[in-house]
Coordinates of C-alpha atoms and ligand atoms in Angstrom, one line a residue:
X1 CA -165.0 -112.0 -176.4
X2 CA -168.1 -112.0 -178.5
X3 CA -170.4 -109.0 -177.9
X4 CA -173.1 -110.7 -177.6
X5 CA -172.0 -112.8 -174.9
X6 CA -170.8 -110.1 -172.8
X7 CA -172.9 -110.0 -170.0
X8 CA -172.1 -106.7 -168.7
X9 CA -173.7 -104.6 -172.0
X10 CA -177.1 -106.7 -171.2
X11 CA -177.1 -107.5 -167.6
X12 CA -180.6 -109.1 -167.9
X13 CA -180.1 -113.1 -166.6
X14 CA -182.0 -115.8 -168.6
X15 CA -184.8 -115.5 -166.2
X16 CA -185.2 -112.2 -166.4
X17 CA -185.5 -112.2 -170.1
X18 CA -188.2 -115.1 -169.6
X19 CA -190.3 -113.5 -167.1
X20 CA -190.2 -110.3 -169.9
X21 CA -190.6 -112.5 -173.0
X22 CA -193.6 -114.0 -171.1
X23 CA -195.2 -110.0 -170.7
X24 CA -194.5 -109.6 -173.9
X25 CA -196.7 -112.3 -175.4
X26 CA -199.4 -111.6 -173.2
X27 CA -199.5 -107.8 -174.4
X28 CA -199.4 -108.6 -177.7
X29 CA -202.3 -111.1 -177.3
X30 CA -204.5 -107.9 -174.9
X31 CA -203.6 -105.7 -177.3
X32 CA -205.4 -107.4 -180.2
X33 CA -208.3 -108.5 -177.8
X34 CA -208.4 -104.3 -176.9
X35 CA -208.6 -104.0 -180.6
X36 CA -211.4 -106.2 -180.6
X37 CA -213.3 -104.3 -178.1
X38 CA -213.1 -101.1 -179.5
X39 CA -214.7 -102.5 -182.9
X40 CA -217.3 -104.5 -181.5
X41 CA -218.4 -101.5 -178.5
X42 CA -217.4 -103.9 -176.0
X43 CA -215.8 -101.2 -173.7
X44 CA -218.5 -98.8 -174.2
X45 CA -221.0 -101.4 -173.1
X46 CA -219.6 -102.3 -170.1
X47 CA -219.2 -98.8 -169.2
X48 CA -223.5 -98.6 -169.8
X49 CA -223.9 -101.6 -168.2
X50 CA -221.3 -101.7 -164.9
X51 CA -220.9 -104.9 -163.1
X52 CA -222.5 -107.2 -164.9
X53 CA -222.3 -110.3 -166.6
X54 CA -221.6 -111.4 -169.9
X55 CA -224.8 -112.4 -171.1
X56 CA -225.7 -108.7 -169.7
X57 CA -222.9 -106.8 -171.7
X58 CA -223.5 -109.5 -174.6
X59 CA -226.9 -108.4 -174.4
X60 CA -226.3 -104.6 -173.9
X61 CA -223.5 -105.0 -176.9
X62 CA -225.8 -106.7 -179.4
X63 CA -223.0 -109.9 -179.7
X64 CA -222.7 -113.6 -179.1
X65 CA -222.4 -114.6 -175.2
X66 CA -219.6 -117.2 -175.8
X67 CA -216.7 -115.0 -177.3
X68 CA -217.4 -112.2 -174.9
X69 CA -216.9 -114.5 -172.3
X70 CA -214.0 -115.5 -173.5
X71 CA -213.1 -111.9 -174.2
X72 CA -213.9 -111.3 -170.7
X73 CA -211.4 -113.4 -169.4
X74 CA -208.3 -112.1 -171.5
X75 CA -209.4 -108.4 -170.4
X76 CA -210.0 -109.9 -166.6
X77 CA -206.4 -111.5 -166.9
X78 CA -204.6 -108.6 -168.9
X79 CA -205.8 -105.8 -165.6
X80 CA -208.2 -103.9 -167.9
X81 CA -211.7 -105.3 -166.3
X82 CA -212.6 -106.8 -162.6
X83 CA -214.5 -109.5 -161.8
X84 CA -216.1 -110.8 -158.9
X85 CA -214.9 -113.9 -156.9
X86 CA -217.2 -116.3 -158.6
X87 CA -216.0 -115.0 -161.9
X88 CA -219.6 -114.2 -163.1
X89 CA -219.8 -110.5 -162.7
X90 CA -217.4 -108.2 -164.8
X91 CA -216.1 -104.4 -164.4
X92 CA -214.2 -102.1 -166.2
X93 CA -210.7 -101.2 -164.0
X94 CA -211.9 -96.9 -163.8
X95 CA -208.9 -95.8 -165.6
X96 CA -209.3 -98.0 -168.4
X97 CA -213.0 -97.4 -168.5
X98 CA -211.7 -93.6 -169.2
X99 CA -209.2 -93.9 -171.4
X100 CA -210.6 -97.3 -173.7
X101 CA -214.4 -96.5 -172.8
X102 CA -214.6 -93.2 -173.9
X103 CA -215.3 -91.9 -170.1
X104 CA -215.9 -88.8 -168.8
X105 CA -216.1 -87.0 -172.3
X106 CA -212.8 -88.3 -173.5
X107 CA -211.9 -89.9 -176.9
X108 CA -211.5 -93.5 -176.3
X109 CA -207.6 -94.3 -176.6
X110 CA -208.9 -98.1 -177.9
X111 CA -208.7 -97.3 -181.3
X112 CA -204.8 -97.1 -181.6
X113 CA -204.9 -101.2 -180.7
X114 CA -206.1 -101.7 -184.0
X115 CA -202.7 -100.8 -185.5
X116 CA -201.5 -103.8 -183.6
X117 CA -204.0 -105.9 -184.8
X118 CA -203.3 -104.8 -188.7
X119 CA -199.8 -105.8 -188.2
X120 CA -200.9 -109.5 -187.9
X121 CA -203.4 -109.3 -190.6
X122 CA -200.7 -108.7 -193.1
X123 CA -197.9 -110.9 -191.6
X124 CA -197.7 -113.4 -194.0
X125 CA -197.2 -110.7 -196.8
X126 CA -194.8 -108.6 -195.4
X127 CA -193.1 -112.0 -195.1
X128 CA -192.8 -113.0 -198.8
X129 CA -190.9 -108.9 -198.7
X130 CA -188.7 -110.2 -196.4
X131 CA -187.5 -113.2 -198.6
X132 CA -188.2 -111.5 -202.1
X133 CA -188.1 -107.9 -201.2
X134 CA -190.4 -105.2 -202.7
X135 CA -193.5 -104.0 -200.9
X136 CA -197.0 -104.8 -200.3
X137 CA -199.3 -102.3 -201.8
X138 CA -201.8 -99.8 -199.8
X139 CA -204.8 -102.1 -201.6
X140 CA -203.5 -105.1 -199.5
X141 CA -205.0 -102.8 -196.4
X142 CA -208.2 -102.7 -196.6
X143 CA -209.5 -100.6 -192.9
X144 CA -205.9 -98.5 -193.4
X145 CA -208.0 -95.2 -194.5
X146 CA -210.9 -95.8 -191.8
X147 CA -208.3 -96.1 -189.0
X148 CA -206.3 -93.5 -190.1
X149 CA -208.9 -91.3 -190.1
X150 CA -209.8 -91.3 -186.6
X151 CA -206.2 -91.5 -185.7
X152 CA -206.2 -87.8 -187.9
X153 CA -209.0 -86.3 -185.7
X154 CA -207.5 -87.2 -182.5
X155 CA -203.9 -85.3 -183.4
X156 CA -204.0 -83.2 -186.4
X157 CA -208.0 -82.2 -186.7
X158 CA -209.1 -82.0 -182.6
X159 CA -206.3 -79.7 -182.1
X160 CA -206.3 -77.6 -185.8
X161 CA -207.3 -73.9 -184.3
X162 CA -205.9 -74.3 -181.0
X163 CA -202.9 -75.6 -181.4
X164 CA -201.6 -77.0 -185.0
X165 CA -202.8 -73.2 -187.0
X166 CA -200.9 -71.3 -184.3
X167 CA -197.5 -72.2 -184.9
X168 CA -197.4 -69.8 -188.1
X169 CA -197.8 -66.4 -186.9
X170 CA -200.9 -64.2 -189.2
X171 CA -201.7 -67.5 -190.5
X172 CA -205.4 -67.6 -189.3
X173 CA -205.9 -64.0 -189.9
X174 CA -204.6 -64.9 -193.7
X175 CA -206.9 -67.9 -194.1
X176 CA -209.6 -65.3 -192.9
X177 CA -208.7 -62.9 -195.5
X178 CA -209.0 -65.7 -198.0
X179 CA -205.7 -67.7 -199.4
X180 CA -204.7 -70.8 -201.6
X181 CA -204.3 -74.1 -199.1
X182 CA -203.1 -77.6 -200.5
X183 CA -202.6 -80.7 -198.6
X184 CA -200.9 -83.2 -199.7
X185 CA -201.2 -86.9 -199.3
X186 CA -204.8 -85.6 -197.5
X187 CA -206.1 -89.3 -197.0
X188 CA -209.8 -88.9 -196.4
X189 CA -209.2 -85.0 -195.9
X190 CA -210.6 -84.8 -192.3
X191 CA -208.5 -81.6 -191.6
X192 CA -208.8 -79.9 -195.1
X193 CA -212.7 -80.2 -194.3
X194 CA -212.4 -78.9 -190.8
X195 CA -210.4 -75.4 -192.3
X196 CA -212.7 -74.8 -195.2
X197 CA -215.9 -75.0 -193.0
X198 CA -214.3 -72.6 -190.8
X199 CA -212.4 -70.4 -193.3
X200 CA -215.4 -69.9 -196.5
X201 CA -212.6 -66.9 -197.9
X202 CA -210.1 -69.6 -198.7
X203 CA -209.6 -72.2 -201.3
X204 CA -208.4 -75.9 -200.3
X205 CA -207.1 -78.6 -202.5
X206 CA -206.3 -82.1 -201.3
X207 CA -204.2 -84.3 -203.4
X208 CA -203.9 -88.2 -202.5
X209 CA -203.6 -91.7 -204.1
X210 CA -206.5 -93.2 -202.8
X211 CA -209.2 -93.3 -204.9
X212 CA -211.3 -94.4 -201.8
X213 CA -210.1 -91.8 -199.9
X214 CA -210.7 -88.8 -201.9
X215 CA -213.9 -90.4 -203.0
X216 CA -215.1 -90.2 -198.8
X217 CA -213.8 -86.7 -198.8
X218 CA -215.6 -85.5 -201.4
X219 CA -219.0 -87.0 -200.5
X220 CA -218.3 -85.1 -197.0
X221 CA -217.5 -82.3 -198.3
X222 CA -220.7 -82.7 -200.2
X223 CA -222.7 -83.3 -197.5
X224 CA -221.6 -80.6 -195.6
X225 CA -222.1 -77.8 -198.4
X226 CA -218.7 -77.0 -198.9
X227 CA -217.9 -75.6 -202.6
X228 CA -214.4 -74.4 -201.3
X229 CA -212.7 -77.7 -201.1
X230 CA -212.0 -79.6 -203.7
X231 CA -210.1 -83.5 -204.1
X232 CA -208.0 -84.9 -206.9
X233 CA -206.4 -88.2 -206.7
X234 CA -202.8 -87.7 -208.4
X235 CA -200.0 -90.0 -208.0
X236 CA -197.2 -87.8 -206.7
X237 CA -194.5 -88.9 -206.9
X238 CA -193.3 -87.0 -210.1
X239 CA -194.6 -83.7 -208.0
X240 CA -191.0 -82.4 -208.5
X241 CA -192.1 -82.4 -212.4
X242 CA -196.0 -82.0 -211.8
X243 CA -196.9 -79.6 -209.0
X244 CA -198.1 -76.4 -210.5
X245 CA -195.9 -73.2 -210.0
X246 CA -196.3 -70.9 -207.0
X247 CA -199.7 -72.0 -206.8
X248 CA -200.1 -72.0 -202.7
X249 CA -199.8 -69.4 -199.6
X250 CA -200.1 -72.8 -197.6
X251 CA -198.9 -76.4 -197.8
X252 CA -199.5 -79.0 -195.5
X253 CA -198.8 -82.6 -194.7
X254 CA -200.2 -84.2 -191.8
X255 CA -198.2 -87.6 -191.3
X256 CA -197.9 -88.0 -195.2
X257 CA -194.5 -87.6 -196.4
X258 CA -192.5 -90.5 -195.2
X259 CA -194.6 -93.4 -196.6
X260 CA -194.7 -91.3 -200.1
X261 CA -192.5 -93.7 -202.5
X262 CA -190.4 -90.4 -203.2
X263 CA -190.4 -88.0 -200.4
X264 CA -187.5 -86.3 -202.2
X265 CA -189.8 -85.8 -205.4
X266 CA -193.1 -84.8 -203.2
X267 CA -191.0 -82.2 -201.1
X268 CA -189.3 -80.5 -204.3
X269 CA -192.5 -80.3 -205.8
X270 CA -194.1 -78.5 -202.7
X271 CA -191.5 -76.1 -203.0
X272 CA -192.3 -75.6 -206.4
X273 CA -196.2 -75.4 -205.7
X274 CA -195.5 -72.6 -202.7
X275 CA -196.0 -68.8 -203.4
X276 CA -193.5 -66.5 -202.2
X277 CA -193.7 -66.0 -198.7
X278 CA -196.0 -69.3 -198.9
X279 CA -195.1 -71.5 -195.7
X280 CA -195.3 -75.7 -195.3
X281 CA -196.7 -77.1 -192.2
X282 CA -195.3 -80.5 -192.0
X283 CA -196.1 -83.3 -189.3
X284 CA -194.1 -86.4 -189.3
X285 CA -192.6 -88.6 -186.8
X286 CA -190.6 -87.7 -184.1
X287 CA -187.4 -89.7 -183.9
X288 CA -184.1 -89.8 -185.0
X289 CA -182.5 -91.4 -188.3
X290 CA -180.1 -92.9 -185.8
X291 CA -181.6 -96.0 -184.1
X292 CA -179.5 -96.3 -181.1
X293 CA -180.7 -92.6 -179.9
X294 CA -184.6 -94.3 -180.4
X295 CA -183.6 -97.2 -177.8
X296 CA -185.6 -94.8 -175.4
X297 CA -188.3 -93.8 -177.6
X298 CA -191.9 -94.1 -175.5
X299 CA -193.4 -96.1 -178.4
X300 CA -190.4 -96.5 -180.6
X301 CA -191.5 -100.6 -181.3
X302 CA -194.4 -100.0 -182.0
X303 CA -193.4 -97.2 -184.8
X304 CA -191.0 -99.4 -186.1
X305 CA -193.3 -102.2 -186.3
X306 CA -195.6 -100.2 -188.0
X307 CA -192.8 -99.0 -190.7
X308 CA -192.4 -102.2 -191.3
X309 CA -195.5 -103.7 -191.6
X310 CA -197.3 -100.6 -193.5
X311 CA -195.1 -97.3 -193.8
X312 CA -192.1 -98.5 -195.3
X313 CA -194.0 -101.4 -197.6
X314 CA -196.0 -98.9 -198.9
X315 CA -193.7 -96.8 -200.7
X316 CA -191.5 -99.6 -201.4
X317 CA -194.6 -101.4 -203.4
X318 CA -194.9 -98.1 -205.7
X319 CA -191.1 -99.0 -206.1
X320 CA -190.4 -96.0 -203.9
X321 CA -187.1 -94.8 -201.5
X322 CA -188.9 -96.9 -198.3
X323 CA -187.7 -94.3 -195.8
X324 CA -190.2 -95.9 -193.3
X325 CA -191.9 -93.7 -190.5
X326 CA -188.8 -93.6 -188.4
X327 CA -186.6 -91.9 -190.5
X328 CA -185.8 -89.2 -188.2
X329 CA -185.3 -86.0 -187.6
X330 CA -181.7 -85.6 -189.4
X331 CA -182.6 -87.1 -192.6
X332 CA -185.9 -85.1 -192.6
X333 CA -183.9 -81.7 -192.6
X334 CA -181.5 -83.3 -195.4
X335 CA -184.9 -84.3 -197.3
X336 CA -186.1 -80.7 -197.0
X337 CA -182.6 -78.8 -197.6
X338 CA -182.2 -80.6 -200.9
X339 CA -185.6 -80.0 -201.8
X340 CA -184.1 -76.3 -201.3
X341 CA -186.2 -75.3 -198.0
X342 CA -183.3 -73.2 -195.7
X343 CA -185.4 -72.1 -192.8
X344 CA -186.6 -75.5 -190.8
X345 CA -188.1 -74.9 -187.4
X346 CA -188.8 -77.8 -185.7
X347 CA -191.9 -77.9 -182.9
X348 CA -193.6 -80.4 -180.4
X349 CA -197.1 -80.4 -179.1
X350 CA -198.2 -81.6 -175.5
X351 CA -201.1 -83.4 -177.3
X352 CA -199.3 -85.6 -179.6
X353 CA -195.9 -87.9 -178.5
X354 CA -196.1 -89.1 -182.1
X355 CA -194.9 -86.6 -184.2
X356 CA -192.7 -83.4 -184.9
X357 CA -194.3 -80.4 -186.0
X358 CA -191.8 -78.5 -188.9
X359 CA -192.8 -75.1 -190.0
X360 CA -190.8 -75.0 -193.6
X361 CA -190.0 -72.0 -195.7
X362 CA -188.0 -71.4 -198.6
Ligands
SAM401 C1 -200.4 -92.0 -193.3 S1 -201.5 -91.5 -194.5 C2 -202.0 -89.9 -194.0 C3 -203.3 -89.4 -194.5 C4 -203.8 -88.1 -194.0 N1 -202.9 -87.0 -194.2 C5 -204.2 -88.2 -192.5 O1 -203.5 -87.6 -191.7 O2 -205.2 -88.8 -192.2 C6 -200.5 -91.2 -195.9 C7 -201.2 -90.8 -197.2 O3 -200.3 -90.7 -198.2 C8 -200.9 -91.2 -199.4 N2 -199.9 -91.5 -200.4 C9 -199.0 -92.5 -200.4 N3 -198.3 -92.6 -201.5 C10 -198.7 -91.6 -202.3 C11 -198.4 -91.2 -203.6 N4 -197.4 -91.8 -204.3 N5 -199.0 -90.1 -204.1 C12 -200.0 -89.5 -203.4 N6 -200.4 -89.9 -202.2 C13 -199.8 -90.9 -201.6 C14 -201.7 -92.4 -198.9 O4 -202.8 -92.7 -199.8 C15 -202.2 -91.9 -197.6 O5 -203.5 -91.3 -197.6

């Protein structure tokens, strides 16, 4: 018998698989509409305004009446807002209004529906891949620093001091002291800004590909009076050749390695760029390089969707390797022992189900 058509593996009937495939499309569709939300302050005007209608939170969010009402109805029908029987008078759900709206204090979750809506934007792209193969270049992405960036703060910068600086025992007292700090693949180098306000003693570096995104850091930095950060834009994937010798106490790379178009070249050359006793802080996605033990994963389709659609494309338009963001914890370690790191310790934070948090040293 065909595998496919045995029944027992995937006991789901017909109907089932319907009733799912119909949940499906209408998540997909609420997730770009939540996407659209967050980027027009839709949520956070309904939150100001409470029940109201939507000439009121057109009015309160500074848009055209007819597409919020029709945005209104896809977050009335998707469970995110109320509305009254007549259909006129519209409320934020109160857990959505906290987690999307930004309530009580909290960051506003919405932003992360903008991945989703990327993925459509570049469809017809990442198509041509499929039939021709090669990649579709980081240019081809135009918000892809902007959203990363908040995505950055939320897990990487938010948490620094508390939780991320912690896991390398005398490292803040070192950074007090005054040490050498590099991250690589720093995008618009949220975090590097973050540890050179609050450490003046040290020196940071960020080294990235964008020329947008080192161009934003540097004007922050600017702004903010920092003269102990600095940004260079340098294509690394020849770091293995490149990276200047024992240069660095510390070495990070905050969701930066996989989509590299040669992770084995950027890691060797990190090892190269670390003083002795120098320590890499690496956070990349938490999975395994075996598929079948992701079946569980909490958000395992979305990460591979977004491999697919930005991760692995990336690398595989600079004619990189095209690991893609799941490629696991097992293949990570291999990455890093042939880049000749021996001692790997591999940590997970309450704040972030993303991501593994690997404290690397020679
Ligand atoms: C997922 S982003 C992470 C950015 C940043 N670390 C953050 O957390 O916001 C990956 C970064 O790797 C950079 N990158 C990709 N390929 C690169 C290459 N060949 N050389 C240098 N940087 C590269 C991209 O420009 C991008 O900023």
């Amino acid at each position: 018998m065909c595998i496919a058509c045995d029944t027992k593996l995937n006991p789901e009937s017909l109907d089932e698989f319907g009733d799912r495939f119909i949940r499906i499309l209408n998540h997909g569709a609420l997730a770009v509409m939540i996407s659209i939300g967050h980027r027009t302050g839709l949520f956070i005007a309904m939150r100001k305004t409470g029940p109201a209608t939507s000439r009121q939170i057109a009015a309160e969010a500074k848009l055209n009446e007819r597409y919020v009402r029709e945005w209104l109805g896809a977050m009335t029908c998707g469970g995110i807002a109320n509305c009254d029987e007549s259909g006129s008078v519209f409320t934020l759900v109160p857990a959505a209004a906290e987690m999307l709206g930004g309530g009580n204090g909290a960051e506003s979750l919405a932003y992360l529906a903008q991945y989703v809506a990327m993925m459509g934007f570049i469809e017809d792209k990442v198509i041509d891949c499929f039939h021709r193969g090669g990649g579709v270049p980081y240019s081809e992405f135009p918000r892809f620093h902007e959203v990363m960036a908040v995505d950055s703060k939320q897990t990487v910068v938010d948490p620094l001091f508390e939780h991320l600086l912690p896991l390398v025992p005398g490292l803040t007292m070192a950074l007090d002291n005054g040490i050498e700090v590099l991250d690589v693949g720093c995008g618009r180098g949220k975090a590097l800004l973050k540890m050179a306000a609050e450490f003046p003693q040290s020196r940071f570096t960020g080294f990235d590909l964008s020329v947008e995104a080192t161009r934003e850091a540097a004007k922050e930095a600017e702004a903010l009076g920092l003269v102990n950060v600095k940004f260079e834009v340098r294509d690394l994937s020849d770091f293995h050749k490149t990276a200047p010798i024992a240069a660095f106490d510390f070495i990070t790379a905050f969701d930066a390695i996989h989509d590299q178009a040669r992770p084995d070249h950027v890691l060797a050359g990190i090892r190269r760029a670390l003083k002795p006793g120098g320590v890499f802080l690496m956070q990349d996605i938490g999975a395994s390089s075996n598929v079948a033990e992701n079946k569980d994963h909490a958000i395992g389709t979305l990460l591979y969707g977004l491999s697919c659609t930005h991760c692995m494309t990336v690398s595989l338009a600079q004619g990189g390797l095209g690991v893609g963001a799941m490629w696991g914890e097992q293949l990570t370690r291999d990455f890093l022992k042939d880049a000749g790191f021996r001692r790997i310790d591999r940590h997970t934070l309450s704040h972030d189900i993303q991501n593994y948090y690997y404290i690397v040293k020679p």
